[in-house]
Amino acid sequence: MEATTGFEVTPRLVGQQVFLDVSPWSDRLNAQRQIQTQEVNTSIKATLGEWVDLGGVNESTQSSGNTPFGYNRQSGQNQLHILVKVDVVN
């Protein structure tokens, strides 16, 4: 039994416009060891050769506190963006 997470992008070309059918999904194993799937479908209109941002995460973290060796302060940033681009290939 395999649980997966991912997405599929299907382009449809209409003149110089591209319609992207985007279908992300996420599977998880429940307590009864059955796979439960969440999915959604959406369409995005773009121009040929244009990068399209499908989504992303911008995350900032900060922590501080005393340790046996002194004062500790940490900060971090995590950025993830999913981009797609459609070009015509001859």
PDB file of N, CA and C in Angstrom:
ATOM      1  N   MET A   1       0.849  -1.168   0.000  1.00  0.00           N
ATOM      2  CA  MET A   1       0.000   0.000   0.000  1.00  0.00           C
ATOM      3  C   MET A   1       0.901   1.239   0.000  1.00  0.00           C
ATOM      4  N   GLU A   2       0.692   2.128  -0.967  1.00  0.00           N
ATOM      5  CA  GLU A   2       1.561   3.292  -1.114  1.00  0.00           C
ATOM      6  C   GLU A   2       0.731   4.573  -1.069  1.00  0.00           C
ATOM      7  N   ALA A   3       1.136   5.521  -0.224  1.00  0.00           N
ATOM      8  CA  ALA A   3       0.494   6.834  -0.151  1.00  0.00           C
ATOM      9  C   ALA A   3       1.442   7.848  -0.784  1.00  0.00           C
ATOM     10  N   THR A   4       0.912   8.678  -1.664  1.00  0.00           N
ATOM     11  CA  THR A   4       1.750   9.635  -2.381  1.00  0.00           C
ATOM     12  C   THR A   4       1.167  11.040  -2.293  1.00  0.00           C
ATOM     13  N   THR A   5       1.986  12.007  -2.603  1.00  0.00           N
ATOM     14  CA  THR A   5       1.577  13.399  -2.712  1.00  0.00           C
ATOM     15  C   THR A   5       2.222  13.959  -3.962  1.00  0.00           C
ATOM     16  N   GLY A   6       1.486  14.738  -4.732  1.00  0.00           N
ATOM     17  CA  GLY A   6       2.057  15.297  -5.942  1.00  0.00           C
ATOM     18  C   GLY A   6       1.042  16.133  -6.689  1.00  0.00           C
ATOM     19  N   PHE A   7       1.376  16.442  -7.917  1.00  0.00           N
ATOM     20  CA  PHE A   7       0.442  17.175  -8.752  1.00  0.00           C
ATOM     21  C   PHE A   7       0.709  16.848 -10.209  1.00  0.00           C
ATOM     22  N   GLU A   8      -0.310  17.098 -11.021  1.00  0.00           N
ATOM     23  CA  GLU A   8      -0.220  16.875 -12.456  1.00  0.00           C
ATOM     24  C   GLU A   8      -0.671  18.155 -13.145  1.00  0.00           C
ATOM     25  N   VAL A   9       0.059  18.575 -14.179  1.00  0.00           N
ATOM     26  CA  VAL A   9      -0.303  19.753 -14.957  1.00  0.00           C
ATOM     27  C   VAL A   9      -0.487  19.319 -16.409  1.00  0.00           C
ATOM     28  N   THR A  10      -1.671  19.583 -16.950  1.00  0.00           N
ATOM     29  CA  THR A  10      -1.972  19.243 -18.336  1.00  0.00           C
ATOM     30  C   THR A  10      -2.211  20.538 -19.109  1.00  0.00           C
ATOM     31  N   PRO A  11      -1.355  20.843 -20.111  1.00  0.00           N
ATOM     32  CA  PRO A  11      -1.548  22.076 -20.881  1.00  0.00           C
ATOM     33  C   PRO A  11      -2.491  21.868 -22.057  1.00  0.00           C
ATOM     34  N   ARG A  12      -3.260  22.926 -22.383  1.00  0.00           N
ATOM     35  CA  ARG A  12      -4.094  22.957 -23.590  1.00  0.00           C
ATOM     36  C   ARG A  12      -3.778  24.270 -24.297  1.00  0.00           C
ATOM     37  N   LEU A  13      -3.315  24.190 -25.535  1.00  0.00           N
ATOM     38  CA  LEU A  13      -2.909  25.362 -26.297  1.00  0.00           C
ATOM     39  C   LEU A  13      -4.070  25.883 -27.129  1.00  0.00           C
ATOM     40  N   VAL A  14      -4.379  27.194 -26.971  1.00  0.00           N
ATOM     41  CA  VAL A  14      -5.411  27.868 -27.751  1.00  0.00           C
ATOM     42  C   VAL A  14      -4.788  29.157 -28.266  1.00  0.00           C
ATOM     43  N   GLY A  15      -4.303  29.148 -29.514  1.00  0.00           N
ATOM     44  CA  GLY A  15      -3.574  30.302 -30.054  1.00  0.00           C
ATOM     45  C   GLY A  15      -2.259  30.478 -29.296  1.00  0.00           C
ATOM     46  N   GLN A  16      -2.027  31.677 -28.769  1.00  0.00           N
ATOM     47  CA  GLN A  16      -0.830  31.940 -27.968  1.00  0.00           C
ATOM     48  C   GLN A  16      -1.110  31.791 -26.473  1.00  0.00           C
ATOM     49  N   GLN A  17      -2.341  31.423 -26.128  1.00  0.00           N
ATOM     50  CA  GLN A  17      -2.706  31.227 -24.728  1.00  0.00           C
ATOM     51  C   GLN A  17      -2.622  29.742 -24.379  1.00  0.00           C
ATOM     52  N   VAL A  18      -2.209  29.487 -23.156  1.00  0.00           N
ATOM     53  CA  VAL A  18      -2.121  28.123 -22.649  1.00  0.00           C
ATOM     54  C   VAL A  18      -3.035  28.025 -21.439  1.00  0.00           C
ATOM     55  N   PHE A  19      -3.872  27.019 -21.440  1.00  0.00           N
ATOM     56  CA  PHE A  19      -4.702  26.745 -20.275  1.00  0.00           C
ATOM     57  C   PHE A  19      -4.090  25.554 -19.557  1.00  0.00           C
ATOM     58  N   LEU A  20      -3.730  25.748 -18.302  1.00  0.00           N
ATOM     59  CA  LEU A  20      -3.100  24.700 -17.502  1.00  0.00           C
ATOM     60  C   LEU A  20      -4.141  24.112 -16.562  1.00  0.00           C
ATOM     61  N   ASP A  21      -4.443  22.840 -16.726  1.00  0.00           N
ATOM     62  CA  ASP A  21      -5.307  22.125 -15.795  1.00  0.00           C
ATOM     63  C   ASP A  21      -4.395  21.534 -14.717  1.00  0.00           C
ATOM     64  N   VAL A  22      -4.540  22.023 -13.489  1.00  0.00           N
ATOM     65  CA  VAL A  22      -3.664  21.632 -12.383  1.00  0.00           C
ATOM     66  C   VAL A  22      -4.458  20.757 -11.424  1.00  0.00           C
ATOM     67  N   SER A  23      -3.903  19.582 -11.113  1.00  0.00           N
ATOM     68  CA  SER A  23      -4.583  18.612 -10.248  1.00  0.00           C
ATOM     69  C   SER A  23      -3.630  18.106  -9.164  1.00  0.00           C
ATOM     70  N   PRO A  24      -3.555  18.792  -8.017  1.00  0.00           N
ATOM     71  CA  PRO A  24      -2.739  18.282  -6.921  1.00  0.00           C
ATOM     72  C   PRO A  24      -3.528  17.248  -6.082  1.00  0.00           C
ATOM     73  N   TRP A  25      -2.803  16.363  -5.436  1.00  0.00           N
ATOM     74  CA  TRP A  25      -3.429  15.388  -4.552  1.00  0.00           C
ATOM     75  C   TRP A  25      -2.498  15.082  -3.383  1.00  0.00           C
ATOM     76  N   SER A  26      -3.102  14.573  -2.325  1.00  0.00           N
ATOM     77  CA  SER A  26      -2.342  14.160  -1.144  1.00  0.00           C
ATOM     78  C   SER A  26      -3.016  12.939  -0.539  1.00  0.00           C
ATOM     79  N   ASP A  27      -2.270  11.853  -0.441  1.00  0.00           N
ATOM     80  CA  ASP A  27      -2.758  10.619   0.177  1.00  0.00           C
ATOM     81  C   ASP A  27      -2.195  10.515   1.589  1.00  0.00           C
ATOM     82  N   ARG A  28      -2.979   9.912   2.477  1.00  0.00           N
ATOM     83  CA  ARG A  28      -2.453   9.587   3.800  1.00  0.00           C
ATOM     84  C   ARG A  28      -3.099   8.297   4.287  1.00  0.00           C
ATOM     85  N   LEU A  29      -2.381   7.631   5.147  1.00  0.00           N
ATOM     86  CA  LEU A  29      -2.847   6.370   5.718  1.00  0.00           C
ATOM     87  C   LEU A  29      -3.623   6.683   6.999  1.00  0.00           C
ATOM     88  N   ASN A  30      -4.885   6.250   7.091  1.00  0.00           N
ATOM     89  CA  ASN A  30      -5.657   6.517   8.308  1.00  0.00           C
ATOM     90  C   ASN A  30      -5.423   5.418   9.340  1.00  0.00           C
ATOM     91  N   ALA A  31      -6.102   5.501  10.470  1.00  0.00           N
ATOM     92  CA  ALA A  31      -5.906   4.558  11.582  1.00  0.00           C
ATOM     93  C   ALA A  31      -6.281   3.126  11.206  1.00  0.00           C
ATOM     94  N   GLN A  32      -7.172   2.973  10.226  1.00  0.00           N
ATOM     95  CA  GLN A  32      -7.582   1.631   9.781  1.00  0.00           C
ATOM     96  C   GLN A  32      -6.698   1.118   8.647  1.00  0.00           C
ATOM     97  N   ARG A  33      -5.583   1.811   8.405  1.00  0.00           N
ATOM     98  CA  ARG A  33      -4.623   1.469   7.361  1.00  0.00           C
ATOM     99  C   ARG A  33      -5.256   1.513   5.971  1.00  0.00           C
ATOM    100  N   GLN A  34      -6.161   2.470   5.784  1.00  0.00           N
ATOM    101  CA  GLN A  34      -6.767   2.724   4.482  1.00  0.00           C
ATOM    102  C   GLN A  34      -6.204   4.049   3.973  1.00  0.00           C
ATOM    103  N   ILE A  35      -6.033   4.143   2.663  1.00  0.00           N
ATOM    104  CA  ILE A  35      -5.526   5.387   2.080  1.00  0.00           C
ATOM    105  C   ILE A  35      -6.688   6.346   1.859  1.00  0.00           C
ATOM    106  N   GLN A  36      -6.534   7.566   2.389  1.00  0.00           N
ATOM    107  CA  GLN A  36      -7.493   8.632   2.157  1.00  0.00           C
ATOM    108  C   GLN A  36      -6.828   9.656   1.245  1.00  0.00           C
ATOM    109  N   THR A  37      -7.552  10.084   0.222  1.00  0.00           N
ATOM    110  CA  THR A  37      -7.000  11.016  -0.768  1.00  0.00           C
ATOM    111  C   THR A  37      -7.764  12.332  -0.730  1.00  0.00           C
ATOM    112  N   GLN A  38      -6.992  13.425  -0.736  1.00  0.00           N
ATOM    113  CA  GLN A  38      -7.572  14.751  -0.917  1.00  0.00           C
ATOM    114  C   GLN A  38      -7.061  15.259  -2.255  1.00  0.00           C
ATOM    115  N   GLU A  39      -7.947  15.809  -3.055  1.00  0.00           N
ATOM    116  CA  GLU A  39      -7.522  16.327  -4.349  1.00  0.00           C
ATOM    117  C   GLU A  39      -8.386  17.511  -4.734  1.00  0.00           C
ATOM    118  N   VAL A  40      -7.884  18.294  -5.684  1.00  0.00           N
ATOM    119  CA  VAL A  40      -8.585  19.471  -6.172  1.00  0.00           C
ATOM    120  C   VAL A  40      -8.182  19.666  -7.629  1.00  0.00           C
ATOM    121  N   ASN A  41      -9.006  20.341  -8.391  1.00  0.00           N
ATOM    122  CA  ASN A  41      -8.697  20.639  -9.789  1.00  0.00           C
ATOM    123  C   ASN A  41      -8.928  22.124 -10.028  1.00  0.00           C
ATOM    124  N   THR A  42      -8.044  22.743 -10.770  1.00  0.00           N
ATOM    125  CA  THR A  42      -8.206  24.150 -11.125  1.00  0.00           C
ATOM    126  C   THR A  42      -7.578  24.387 -12.490  1.00  0.00           C
ATOM    127  N   SER A  43      -7.941  25.498 -13.119  1.00  0.00           N
ATOM    128  CA  SER A  43      -7.362  25.868 -14.412  1.00  0.00           C
ATOM    129  C   SER A  43      -6.772  27.263 -14.307  1.00  0.00           C
ATOM    130  N   ILE A  44      -5.631  27.462 -14.986  1.00  0.00           N
ATOM    131  CA  ILE A  44      -4.930  28.736 -15.002  1.00  0.00           C
ATOM    132  C   ILE A  44      -4.658  29.092 -16.455  1.00  0.00           C
ATOM    133  N   LYS A  45      -4.887  30.364 -16.810  1.00  0.00           N
ATOM    134  CA  LYS A  45      -4.588  30.831 -18.165  1.00  0.00           C
ATOM    135  C   LYS A  45      -3.232  31.529 -18.136  1.00  0.00           C
ATOM    136  N   ALA A  46      -2.368  31.204 -19.091  1.00  0.00           N
ATOM    137  CA  ALA A  46      -1.029  31.789 -19.163  1.00  0.00           C
ATOM    138  C   ALA A  46      -0.670  32.036 -20.618  1.00  0.00           C
ATOM    139  N   THR A  47       0.427  32.737 -20.820  1.00  0.00           N
ATOM    140  CA  THR A  47       0.953  32.997 -22.151  1.00  0.00           C
ATOM    141  C   THR A  47       2.119  32.056 -22.408  1.00  0.00           C
ATOM    142  N   LEU A  48       2.274  31.600 -23.652  1.00  0.00           N
ATOM    143  CA  LEU A  48       3.418  30.740 -23.989  1.00  0.00           C
ATOM    144  C   LEU A  48       4.719  31.398 -23.553  1.00  0.00           C
ATOM    145  N   GLY A  49       5.609  30.624 -22.943  1.00  0.00           N
ATOM    146  CA  GLY A  49       6.916  31.122 -22.519  1.00  0.00           C
ATOM    147  C   GLY A  49       6.918  31.839 -21.186  1.00  0.00           C
ATOM    148  N   GLU A  50       5.769  31.989 -20.550  1.00  0.00           N
ATOM    149  CA  GLU A  50       5.660  32.691 -19.272  1.00  0.00           C
ATOM    150  C   GLU A  50       5.772  31.696 -18.111  1.00  0.00           C
ATOM    151  N   TRP A  51       6.566  32.059 -17.095  1.00  0.00           N
ATOM    152  CA  TRP A  51       6.625  31.249 -15.877  1.00  0.00           C
ATOM    153  C   TRP A  51       5.368  31.519 -15.060  1.00  0.00           C
ATOM    154  N   VAL A  52       4.745  30.460 -14.555  1.00  0.00           N
ATOM    155  CA  VAL A  52       3.520  30.578 -13.758  1.00  0.00           C
ATOM    156  C   VAL A  52       3.794  29.997 -12.377  1.00  0.00           C
ATOM    157  N   ASP A  53       3.514  30.790 -11.356  1.00  0.00           N
ATOM    158  CA  ASP A  53       3.690  30.360  -9.965  1.00  0.00           C
ATOM    159  C   ASP A  53       2.430  29.620  -9.534  1.00  0.00           C
ATOM    160  N   LEU A  54       2.548  28.303  -9.308  1.00  0.00           N
ATOM    161  CA  LEU A  54       1.395  27.501  -8.904  1.00  0.00           C
ATOM    162  C   LEU A  54       1.102  27.609  -7.417  1.00  0.00           C
ATOM    163  N   GLY A  55       2.089  28.009  -6.640  1.00  0.00           N
ATOM    164  CA  GLY A  55       1.895  28.125  -5.197  1.00  0.00           C
ATOM    165  C   GLY A  55       3.224  28.038  -4.494  1.00  0.00           C
ATOM    166  N   GLY A  56       3.186  28.197  -3.199  1.00  0.00           N
ATOM    167  CA  GLY A  56       4.434  28.124  -2.461  1.00  0.00           C
ATOM    168  C   GLY A  56       4.252  28.349  -0.983  1.00  0.00           C
ATOM    169  N   VAL A  57       5.387  28.365  -0.306  1.00  0.00           N
ATOM    170  CA  VAL A  57       5.429  28.554   1.140  1.00  0.00           C
ATOM    171  C   VAL A  57       6.515  29.569   1.454  1.00  0.00           C
ATOM    172  N   ASN A  58       6.180  30.560   2.247  1.00  0.00           N
ATOM    173  CA  ASN A  58       7.160  31.472   2.817  1.00  0.00           C
ATOM    174  C   ASN A  58       7.062  31.313   4.329  1.00  0.00           C
ATOM    175  N   GLU A  59       8.135  30.863   4.947  1.00  0.00           N
ATOM    176  CA  GLU A  59       8.105  30.525   6.357  1.00  0.00           C
ATOM    177  C   GLU A  59       9.284  31.164   7.066  1.00  0.00           C
ATOM    178  N   SER A  60       9.014  31.834   8.163  1.00  0.00           N
ATOM    179  CA  SER A  60      10.079  32.414   8.985  1.00  0.00           C
ATOM    180  C   SER A  60       9.988  31.837  10.392  1.00  0.00           C
ATOM    181  N   THR A  61      11.141  31.532  10.974  1.00  0.00           N
ATOM    182  CA  THR A  61      11.166  31.020  12.346  1.00  0.00           C
ATOM    183  C   THR A  61      12.175  31.804  13.165  1.00  0.00           C
ATOM    184  N   GLN A  62      11.861  31.981  14.435  1.00  0.00           N
ATOM    185  CA  GLN A  62      12.779  32.623  15.368  1.00  0.00           C
ATOM    186  C   GLN A  62      12.635  31.942  16.713  1.00  0.00           C
ATOM    187  N   SER A  63      13.759  31.734  17.359  1.00  0.00           N
ATOM    188  CA  SER A  63      13.731  31.183  18.712  1.00  0.00           C
ATOM    189  C   SER A  63      14.915  31.740  19.492  1.00  0.00           C
ATOM    190  N   SER A  64      14.726  31.843  20.780  1.00  0.00           N
ATOM    191  CA  SER A  64      15.816  32.309  21.644  1.00  0.00           C
ATOM    192  C   SER A  64      15.594  31.741  23.037  1.00  0.00           C
ATOM    193  N   GLY A  65      16.665  31.689  23.779  1.00  0.00           N
ATOM    194  CA  GLY A  65      16.561  31.182  25.145  1.00  0.00           C
ATOM    195  C   GLY A  65      17.922  30.952  25.757  1.00  0.00           C
ATOM    196  N   ASN A  66      17.887  30.712  27.046  1.00  0.00           N
ATOM    197  CA  ASN A  66      19.110  30.442  27.787  1.00  0.00           C
ATOM    198  C   ASN A  66      19.480  28.967  27.667  1.00  0.00           C
ATOM    199  N   THR A  67      20.750  28.720  27.534  1.00  0.00           N
ATOM    200  CA  THR A  67      21.278  27.354  27.507  1.00  0.00           C
ATOM    201  C   THR A  67      22.332  27.253  28.603  1.00  0.00           C
ATOM    202  N   PRO A  68      22.804  26.058  28.915  1.00  0.00           N
ATOM    203  CA  PRO A  68      23.866  25.941  29.925  1.00  0.00           C
ATOM    204  C   PRO A  68      25.139  26.698  29.536  1.00  0.00           C
ATOM    205  N   PHE A  69      25.286  27.012  28.253  1.00  0.00           N
ATOM    206  CA  PHE A  69      26.504  27.669  27.782  1.00  0.00           C
ATOM    207  C   PHE A  69      26.299  29.149  27.473  1.00  0.00           C
ATOM    208  N   GLY A  70      25.103  29.673  27.731  1.00  0.00           N
ATOM    209  CA  GLY A  70      24.852  31.084  27.459  1.00  0.00           C
ATOM    210  C   GLY A  70      23.502  31.283  26.819  1.00  0.00           C
ATOM    211  N   TYR A  71      23.378  32.378  26.132  1.00  0.00           N
ATOM    212  CA  TYR A  71      22.129  32.747  25.479  1.00  0.00           C
ATOM    213  C   TYR A  71      22.179  32.330  24.010  1.00  0.00           C
ATOM    214  N   ASN A  72      21.146  31.703  23.533  1.00  0.00           N
ATOM    215  CA  ASN A  72      21.107  31.200  22.163  1.00  0.00           C
ATOM    216  C   ASN A  72      19.949  31.857  21.409  1.00  0.00           C
ATOM    217  N   ARG A  73      20.250  32.380  20.228  1.00  0.00           N
ATOM    218  CA  ARG A  73      19.207  32.965  19.385  1.00  0.00           C
ATOM    219  C   ARG A  73      19.355  32.402  17.979  1.00  0.00           C
ATOM    220  N   GLN A  74      18.250  31.923  17.415  1.00  0.00           N
ATOM    221  CA  GLN A  74      18.261  31.354  16.073  1.00  0.00           C
ATOM    222  C   GLN A  74      17.121  31.953  15.265  1.00  0.00           C
ATOM    223  N   SER A  75      17.376  32.132  13.995  1.00  0.00           N
ATOM    224  CA  SER A  75      16.306  32.544  13.089  1.00  0.00           C
ATOM    225  C   SER A  75      16.539  31.847  11.758  1.00  0.00           C
ATOM    226  N   GLY A  76      15.489  31.642  11.048  1.00  0.00           N
ATOM    227  CA  GLY A  76      15.610  30.973   9.759  1.00  0.00           C
ATOM    228  C   GLY A  76      14.472  31.355   8.848  1.00  0.00           C
ATOM    229  N   GLN A  77      14.678  31.087   7.585  1.00  0.00           N
ATOM    230  CA  GLN A  77      13.667  31.394   6.586  1.00  0.00           C
ATOM    231  C   GLN A  77      13.647  30.269   5.559  1.00  0.00           C
ATOM    232  N   ASN A  78      12.463  29.868   5.176  1.00  0.00           N
ATOM    233  CA  ASN A  78      12.289  28.802   4.202  1.00  0.00           C
ATOM    234  C   ASN A  78      11.328  29.303   3.132  1.00  0.00           C
ATOM    235  N   GLN A  79      11.767  29.288   1.893  1.00  0.00           N
ATOM    236  CA  GLN A  79      10.912  29.708   0.789  1.00  0.00           C
ATOM    237  C   GLN A  79      10.887  28.606  -0.265  1.00  0.00           C
ATOM    238  N   LEU A  80       9.693  28.247  -0.678  1.00  0.00           N
ATOM    239  CA  LEU A  80       9.510  27.229  -1.707  1.00  0.00           C
ATOM    240  C   LEU A  80       8.424  27.702  -2.652  1.00  0.00           C
ATOM    241  N   HIS A  81       8.729  27.728  -3.938  1.00  0.00           N
ATOM    242  CA  HIS A  81       7.732  28.087  -4.942  1.00  0.00           C
ATOM    243  C   HIS A  81       7.750  27.029  -6.040  1.00  0.00           C
ATOM    244  N   ILE A  82       6.579  26.687  -6.520  1.00  0.00           N
ATOM    245  CA  ILE A  82       6.448  25.730  -7.612  1.00  0.00           C
ATOM    246  C   ILE A  82       6.085  26.527  -8.859  1.00  0.00           C
ATOM    247  N   LEU A  83       6.977  26.488  -9.846  1.00  0.00           N
ATOM    248  CA  LEU A  83       6.789  27.233 -11.087  1.00  0.00           C
ATOM    249  C   LEU A  83       6.722  26.262 -12.263  1.00  0.00           C
ATOM    250  N   VAL A  84       5.882  26.585 -13.244  1.00  0.00           N
ATOM    251  CA  VAL A  84       5.846  25.821 -14.492  1.00  0.00           C
ATOM    252  C   VAL A  84       5.922  26.808 -15.647  1.00  0.00           C
ATOM    253  N   LYS A  85       6.446  26.335 -16.760  1.00  0.00           N
ATOM    254  CA  LYS A  85       6.570  27.141 -17.965  1.00  0.00           C
ATOM    255  C   LYS A  85       6.217  26.256 -19.145  1.00  0.00           C
ATOM    256  N   VAL A  86       5.426  26.789 -20.088  1.00  0.00           N
ATOM    257  CA  VAL A  86       5.044  26.023 -21.269  1.00  0.00           C
ATOM    258  C   VAL A  86       5.641  26.695 -22.494  1.00  0.00           C
ATOM    259  N   ASP A  87       6.396  25.934 -23.268  1.00  0.00           N
ATOM    260  CA  ASP A  87       6.955  26.373 -24.531  1.00  0.00           C
ATOM    261  C   ASP A  87       6.594  25.343 -25.600  1.00  0.00           C
ATOM    262  N   VAL A  88       6.533  25.782 -26.826  1.00  0.00           N
ATOM    263  CA  VAL A  88       6.282  24.883 -27.944  1.00  0.00           C
ATOM    264  C   VAL A  88       7.624  24.280 -28.388  1.00  0.00           C
ATOM    265  N   VAL A  89       7.647  22.972 -28.553  1.00  0.00           N
ATOM    266  CA  VAL A  89       8.843  22.267 -28.997  1.00  0.00           C
ATOM    267  C   VAL A  89       8.562  21.723 -30.390  1.00  0.00           C
ATOM    268  N   ASN A  90       9.488  21.985 -31.287  1.00  0.00           N
ATOM    269  CA  ASN A  90       9.331  21.507 -32.676  1.00  0.00           C
ATOM    270  C   ASN A  90       9.846  20.102 -32.835  1.00  0.00           C
TER     271      ASN A  90
END
